[in-house]
PDB file of C-alpha atoms in Angstrom:
ATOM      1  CA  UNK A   1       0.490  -6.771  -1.190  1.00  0.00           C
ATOM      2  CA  UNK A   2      -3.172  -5.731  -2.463  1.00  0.00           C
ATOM      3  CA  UNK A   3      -3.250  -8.608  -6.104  1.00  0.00           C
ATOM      4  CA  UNK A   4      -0.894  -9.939  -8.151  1.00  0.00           C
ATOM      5  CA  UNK A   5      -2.147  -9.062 -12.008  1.00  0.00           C
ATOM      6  CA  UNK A   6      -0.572 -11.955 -14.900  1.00  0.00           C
ATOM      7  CA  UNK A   7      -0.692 -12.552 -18.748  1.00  0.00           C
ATOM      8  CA  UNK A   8       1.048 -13.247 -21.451  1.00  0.00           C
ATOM      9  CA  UNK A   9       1.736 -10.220 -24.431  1.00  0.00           C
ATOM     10  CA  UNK A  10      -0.662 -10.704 -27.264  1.00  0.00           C
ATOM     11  CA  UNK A  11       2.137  -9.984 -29.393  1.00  0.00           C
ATOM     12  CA  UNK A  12       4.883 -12.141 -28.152  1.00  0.00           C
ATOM     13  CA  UNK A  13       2.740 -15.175 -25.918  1.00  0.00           C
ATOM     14  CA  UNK A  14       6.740 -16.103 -24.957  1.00  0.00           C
ATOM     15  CA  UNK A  15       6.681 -12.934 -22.540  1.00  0.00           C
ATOM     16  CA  UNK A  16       4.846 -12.966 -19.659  1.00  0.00           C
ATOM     17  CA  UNK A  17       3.999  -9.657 -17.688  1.00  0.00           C
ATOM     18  CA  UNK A  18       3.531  -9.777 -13.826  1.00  0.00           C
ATOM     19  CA  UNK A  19       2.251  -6.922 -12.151  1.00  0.00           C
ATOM     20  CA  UNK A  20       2.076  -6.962  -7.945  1.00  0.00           C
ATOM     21  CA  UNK A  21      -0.301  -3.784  -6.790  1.00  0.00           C
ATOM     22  CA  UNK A  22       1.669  -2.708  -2.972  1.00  0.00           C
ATOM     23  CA  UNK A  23       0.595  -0.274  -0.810  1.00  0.00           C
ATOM     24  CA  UNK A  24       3.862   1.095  -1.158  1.00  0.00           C
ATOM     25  CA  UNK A  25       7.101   0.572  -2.648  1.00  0.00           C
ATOM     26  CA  UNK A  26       8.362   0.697   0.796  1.00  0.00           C
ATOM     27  CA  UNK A  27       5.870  -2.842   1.735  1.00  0.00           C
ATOM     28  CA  UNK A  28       8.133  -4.229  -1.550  1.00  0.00           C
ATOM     29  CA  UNK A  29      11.449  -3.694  -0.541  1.00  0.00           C
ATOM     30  CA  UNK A  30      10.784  -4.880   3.432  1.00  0.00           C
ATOM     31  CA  UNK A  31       9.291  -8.226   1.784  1.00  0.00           C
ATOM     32  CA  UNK A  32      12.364  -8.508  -0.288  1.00  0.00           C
ATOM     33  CA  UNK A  33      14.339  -9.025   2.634  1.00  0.00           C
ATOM     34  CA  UNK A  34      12.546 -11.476   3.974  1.00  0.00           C
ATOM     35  CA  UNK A  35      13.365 -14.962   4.416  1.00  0.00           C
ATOM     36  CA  UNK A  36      10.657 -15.613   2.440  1.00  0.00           C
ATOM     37  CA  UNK A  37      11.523 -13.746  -0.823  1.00  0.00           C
ATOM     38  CA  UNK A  38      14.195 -16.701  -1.661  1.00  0.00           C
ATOM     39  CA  UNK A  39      11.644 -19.257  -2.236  1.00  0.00           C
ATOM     40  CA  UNK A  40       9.596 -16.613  -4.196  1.00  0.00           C
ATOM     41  CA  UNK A  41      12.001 -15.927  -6.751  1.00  0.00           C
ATOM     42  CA  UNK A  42      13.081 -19.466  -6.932  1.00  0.00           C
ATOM     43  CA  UNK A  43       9.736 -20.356  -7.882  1.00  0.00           C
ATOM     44  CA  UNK A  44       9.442 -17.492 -10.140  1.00  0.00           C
ATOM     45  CA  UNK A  45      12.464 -18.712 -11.415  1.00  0.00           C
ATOM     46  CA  UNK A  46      11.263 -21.738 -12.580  1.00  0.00           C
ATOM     47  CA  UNK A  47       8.380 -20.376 -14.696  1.00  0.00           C
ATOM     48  CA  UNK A  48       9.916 -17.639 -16.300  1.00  0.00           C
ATOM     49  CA  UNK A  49      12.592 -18.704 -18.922  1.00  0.00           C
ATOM     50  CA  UNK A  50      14.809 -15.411 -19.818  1.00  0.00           C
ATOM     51  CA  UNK A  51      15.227 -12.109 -18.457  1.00  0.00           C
ATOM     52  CA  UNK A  52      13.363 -10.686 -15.318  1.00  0.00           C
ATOM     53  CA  UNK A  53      13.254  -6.755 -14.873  1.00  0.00           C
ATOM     54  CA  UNK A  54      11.664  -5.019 -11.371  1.00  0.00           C
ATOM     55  CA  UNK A  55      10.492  -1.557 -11.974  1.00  0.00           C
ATOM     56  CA  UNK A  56       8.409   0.268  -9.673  1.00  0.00           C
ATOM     57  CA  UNK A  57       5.792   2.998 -10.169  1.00  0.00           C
ATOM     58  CA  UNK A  58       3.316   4.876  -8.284  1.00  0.00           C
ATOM     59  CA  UNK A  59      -0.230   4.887 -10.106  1.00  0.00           C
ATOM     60  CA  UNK A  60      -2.563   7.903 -10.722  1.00  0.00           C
ATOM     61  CA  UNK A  61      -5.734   8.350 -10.449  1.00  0.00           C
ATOM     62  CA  UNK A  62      -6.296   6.425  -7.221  1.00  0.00           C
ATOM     63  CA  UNK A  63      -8.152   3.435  -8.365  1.00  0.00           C
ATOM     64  CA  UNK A  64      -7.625   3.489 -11.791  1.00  0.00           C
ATOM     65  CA  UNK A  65      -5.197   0.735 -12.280  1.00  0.00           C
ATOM     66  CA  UNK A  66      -7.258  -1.709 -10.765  1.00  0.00           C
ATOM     67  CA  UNK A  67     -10.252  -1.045 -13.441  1.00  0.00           C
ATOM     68  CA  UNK A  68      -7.082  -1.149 -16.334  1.00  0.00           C
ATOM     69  CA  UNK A  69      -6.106  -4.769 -14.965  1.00  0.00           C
ATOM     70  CA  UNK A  70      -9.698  -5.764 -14.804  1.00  0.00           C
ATOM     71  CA  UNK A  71     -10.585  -5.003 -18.493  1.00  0.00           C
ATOM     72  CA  UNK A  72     -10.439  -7.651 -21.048  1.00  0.00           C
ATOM     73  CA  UNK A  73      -7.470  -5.867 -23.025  1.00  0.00           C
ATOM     74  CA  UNK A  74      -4.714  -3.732 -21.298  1.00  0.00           C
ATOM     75  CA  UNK A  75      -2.385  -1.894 -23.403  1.00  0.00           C
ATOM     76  CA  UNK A  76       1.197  -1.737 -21.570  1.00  0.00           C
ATOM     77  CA  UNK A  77       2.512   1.235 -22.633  1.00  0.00           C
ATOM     78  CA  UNK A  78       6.010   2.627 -21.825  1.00  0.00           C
ATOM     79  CA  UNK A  79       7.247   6.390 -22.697  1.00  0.00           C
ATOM     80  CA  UNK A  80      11.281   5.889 -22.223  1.00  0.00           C
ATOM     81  CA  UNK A  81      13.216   9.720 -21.263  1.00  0.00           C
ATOM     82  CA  UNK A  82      16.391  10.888 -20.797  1.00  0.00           C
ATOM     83  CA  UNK A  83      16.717  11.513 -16.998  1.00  0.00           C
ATOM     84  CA  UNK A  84      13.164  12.515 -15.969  1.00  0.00           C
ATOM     85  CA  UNK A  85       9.451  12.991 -17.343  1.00  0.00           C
ATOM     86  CA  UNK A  86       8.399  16.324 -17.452  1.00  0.00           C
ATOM     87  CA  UNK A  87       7.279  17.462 -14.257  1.00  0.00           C
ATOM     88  CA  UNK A  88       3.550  17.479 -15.066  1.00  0.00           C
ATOM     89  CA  UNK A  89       3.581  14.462 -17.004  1.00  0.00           C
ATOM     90  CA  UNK A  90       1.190  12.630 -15.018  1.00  0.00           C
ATOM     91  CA  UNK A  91      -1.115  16.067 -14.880  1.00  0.00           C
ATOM     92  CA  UNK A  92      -0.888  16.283 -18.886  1.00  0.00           C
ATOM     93  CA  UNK A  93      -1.667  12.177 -19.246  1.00  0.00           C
ATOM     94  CA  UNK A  94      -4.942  13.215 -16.993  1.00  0.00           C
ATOM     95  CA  UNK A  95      -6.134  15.376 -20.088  1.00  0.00           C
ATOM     96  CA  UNK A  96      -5.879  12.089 -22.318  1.00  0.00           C
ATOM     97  CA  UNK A  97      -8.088  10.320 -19.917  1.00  0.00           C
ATOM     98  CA  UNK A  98     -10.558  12.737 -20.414  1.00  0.00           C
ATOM     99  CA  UNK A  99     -10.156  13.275 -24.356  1.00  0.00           C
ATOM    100  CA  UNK A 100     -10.526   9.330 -24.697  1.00  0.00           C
ATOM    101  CA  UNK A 101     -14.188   9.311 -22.637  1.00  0.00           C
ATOM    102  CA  UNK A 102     -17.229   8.198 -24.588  1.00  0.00           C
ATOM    103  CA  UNK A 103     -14.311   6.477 -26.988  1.00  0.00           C
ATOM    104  CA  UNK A 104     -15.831   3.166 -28.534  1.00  0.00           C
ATOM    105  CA  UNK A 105     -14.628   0.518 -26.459  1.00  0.00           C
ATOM    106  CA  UNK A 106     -11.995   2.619 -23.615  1.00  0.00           C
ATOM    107  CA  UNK A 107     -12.638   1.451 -20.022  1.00  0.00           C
ATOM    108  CA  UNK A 108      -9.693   3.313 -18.188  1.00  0.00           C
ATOM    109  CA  UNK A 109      -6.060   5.115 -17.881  1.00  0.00           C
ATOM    110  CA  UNK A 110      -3.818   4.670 -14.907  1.00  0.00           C
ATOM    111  CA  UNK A 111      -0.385   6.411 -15.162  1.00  0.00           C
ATOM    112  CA  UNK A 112       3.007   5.979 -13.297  1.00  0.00           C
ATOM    113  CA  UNK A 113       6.437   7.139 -13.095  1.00  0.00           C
ATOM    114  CA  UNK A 114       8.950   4.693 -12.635  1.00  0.00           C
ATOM    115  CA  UNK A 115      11.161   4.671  -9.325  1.00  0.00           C
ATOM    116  CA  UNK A 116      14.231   2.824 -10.772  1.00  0.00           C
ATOM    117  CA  UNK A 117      15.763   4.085 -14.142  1.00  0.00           C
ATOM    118  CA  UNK A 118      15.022   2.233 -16.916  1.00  0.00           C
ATOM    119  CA  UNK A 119      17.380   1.901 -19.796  1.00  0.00           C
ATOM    120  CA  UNK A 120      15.617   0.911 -23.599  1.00  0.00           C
ATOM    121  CA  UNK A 121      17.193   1.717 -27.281  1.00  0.00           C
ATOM    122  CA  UNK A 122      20.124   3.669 -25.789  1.00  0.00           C
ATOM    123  CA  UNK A 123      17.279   6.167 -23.477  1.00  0.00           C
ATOM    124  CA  UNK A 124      18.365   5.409 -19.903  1.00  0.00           C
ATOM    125  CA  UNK A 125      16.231   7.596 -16.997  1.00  0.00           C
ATOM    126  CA  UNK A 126      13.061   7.335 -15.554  1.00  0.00           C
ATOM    127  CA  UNK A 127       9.627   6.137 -17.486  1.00  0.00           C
ATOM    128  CA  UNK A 128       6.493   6.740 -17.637  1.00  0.00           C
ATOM    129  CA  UNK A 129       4.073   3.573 -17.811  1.00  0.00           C
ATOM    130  CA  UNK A 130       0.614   4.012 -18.975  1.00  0.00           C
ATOM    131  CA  UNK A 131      -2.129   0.609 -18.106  1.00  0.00           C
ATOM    132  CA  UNK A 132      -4.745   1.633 -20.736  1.00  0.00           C
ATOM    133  CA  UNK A 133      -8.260  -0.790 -20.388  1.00  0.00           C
ATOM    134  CA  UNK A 134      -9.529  -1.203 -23.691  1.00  0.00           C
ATOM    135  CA  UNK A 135     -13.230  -3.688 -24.319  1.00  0.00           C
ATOM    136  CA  UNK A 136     -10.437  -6.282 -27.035  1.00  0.00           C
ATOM    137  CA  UNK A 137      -7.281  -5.139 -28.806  1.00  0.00           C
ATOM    138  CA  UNK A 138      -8.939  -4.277 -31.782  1.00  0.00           C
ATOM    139  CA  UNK A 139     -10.891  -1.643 -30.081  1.00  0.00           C
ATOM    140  CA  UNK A 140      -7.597  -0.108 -29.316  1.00  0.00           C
ATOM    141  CA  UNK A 141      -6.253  -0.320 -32.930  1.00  0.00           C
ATOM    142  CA  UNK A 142      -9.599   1.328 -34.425  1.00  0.00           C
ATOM    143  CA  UNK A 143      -8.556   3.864 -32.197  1.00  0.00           C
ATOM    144  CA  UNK A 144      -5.143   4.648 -33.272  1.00  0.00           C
ATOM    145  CA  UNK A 145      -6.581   5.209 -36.855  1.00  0.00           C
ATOM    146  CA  UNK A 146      -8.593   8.321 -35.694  1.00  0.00           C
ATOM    147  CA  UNK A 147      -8.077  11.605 -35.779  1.00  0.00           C
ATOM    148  CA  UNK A 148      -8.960  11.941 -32.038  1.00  0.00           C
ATOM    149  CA  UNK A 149      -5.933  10.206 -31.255  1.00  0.00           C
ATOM    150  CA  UNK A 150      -4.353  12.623 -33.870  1.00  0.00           C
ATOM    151  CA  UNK A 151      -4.936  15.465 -31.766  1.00  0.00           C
ATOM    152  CA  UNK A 152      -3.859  14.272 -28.504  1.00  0.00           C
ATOM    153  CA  UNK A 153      -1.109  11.857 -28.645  1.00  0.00           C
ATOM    154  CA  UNK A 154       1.211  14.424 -27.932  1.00  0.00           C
ATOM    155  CA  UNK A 155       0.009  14.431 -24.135  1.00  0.00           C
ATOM    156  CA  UNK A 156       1.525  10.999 -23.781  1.00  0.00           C
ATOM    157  CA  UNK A 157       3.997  11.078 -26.106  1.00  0.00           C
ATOM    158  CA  UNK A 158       5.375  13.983 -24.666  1.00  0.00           C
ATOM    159  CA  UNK A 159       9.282  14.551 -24.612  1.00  0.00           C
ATOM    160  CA  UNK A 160       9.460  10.839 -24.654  1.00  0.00           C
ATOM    161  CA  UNK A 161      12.490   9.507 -26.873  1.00  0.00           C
ATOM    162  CA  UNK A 162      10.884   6.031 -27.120  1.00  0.00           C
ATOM    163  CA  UNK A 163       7.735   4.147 -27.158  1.00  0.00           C
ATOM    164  CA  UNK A 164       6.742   0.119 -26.177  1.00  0.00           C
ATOM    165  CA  UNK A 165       3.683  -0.931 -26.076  1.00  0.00           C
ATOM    166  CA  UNK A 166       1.650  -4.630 -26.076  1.00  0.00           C
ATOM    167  CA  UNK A 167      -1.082  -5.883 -24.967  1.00  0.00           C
ATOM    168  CA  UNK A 168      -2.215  -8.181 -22.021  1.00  0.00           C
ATOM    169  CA  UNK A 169      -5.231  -9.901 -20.991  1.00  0.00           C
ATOM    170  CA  UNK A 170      -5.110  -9.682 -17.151  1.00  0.00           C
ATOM    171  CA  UNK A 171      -5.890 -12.616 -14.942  1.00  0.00           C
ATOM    172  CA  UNK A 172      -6.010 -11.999 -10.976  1.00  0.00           C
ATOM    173  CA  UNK A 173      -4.353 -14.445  -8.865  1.00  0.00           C
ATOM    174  CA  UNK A 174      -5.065 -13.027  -5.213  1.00  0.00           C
TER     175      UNK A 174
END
């Protein structure tokens, strides 16, 4: 386990997000069967009031989700398929990262595809999870007014058949 990443969403403080960076999915599931685990999801347990989902993804670029966590705002941002992305999803997402450079107030994109398949609104497959580091939530929102993101929302949006999206500020607890 590299850090374990926690806040609540701006737009609902009753949800809380956790996000634990792995060096692989693979160090996940062996610490799952641990003896340990048990007491870890008992104590989970008794913080988080309602339901828990575990979802894993593999983040691109290398390095990138670590300066999304670290920003004052991160937009959590899920694109929900039928079956799979588009094989060159994470390729196409790149070409946002560089259209939103020199954008007032963006600090980073990191981009994943989902192991497990996710089911939301009737969409079940696998998803694609965007951690976008923006200087405050309003940064973000002047954003979405522009025509910049106008002319390239369609690289994440994609073939996507559904859209969440909130906001966290990130604290680090190891």
């Amino acid at each position: 386990m590299q850090q374990i990443n926690f806040g609540t969403q701006m737009e609902d403080p009753t949800k809380l997000q956790l996000m634990i960076t792995w060096d692989s999915i693979k160090n996940d599931q062996d610490f799952m069967k641990t003896d340990g685990y048990g007491p870890f999801g008992q104590k989970l347990g008794t913080i988080i009031d309602g339901d828990i989902s575990i979802v894993h993804a593999d983040f691109k670029p290398e390095g990138a989700l670590t300066k999304a966590f670290s920003a004052p705002v991160t937009e959590v941002a899920t694109f929900y398929f039928n079956d799979e992305p588009p094989s060159d999803y994470v390729e196409t997402v790149g070409k946002m990262d560089k259209a939103l450079q020199g954008v007032d107030g963006y600090l980073g994109l990191a981009i994943g595809i989902t192991h497990e398949k996710v089911e939301e609104g009737g969409i079940k497959g696998r998803a694609a999870v965007a951690a976008i580091g923006w200087q405050s939530k309003e940064a973000h929102m002047a954003f979405r007014e522009t025509q910049s993101l106008k002319e390239n929302i369609h690289l994440l949006r994609s073939s996507s058949k559904k859209v969440t999206m909130w906001h966290v500020q990130f604290m680090q607890s190891v």
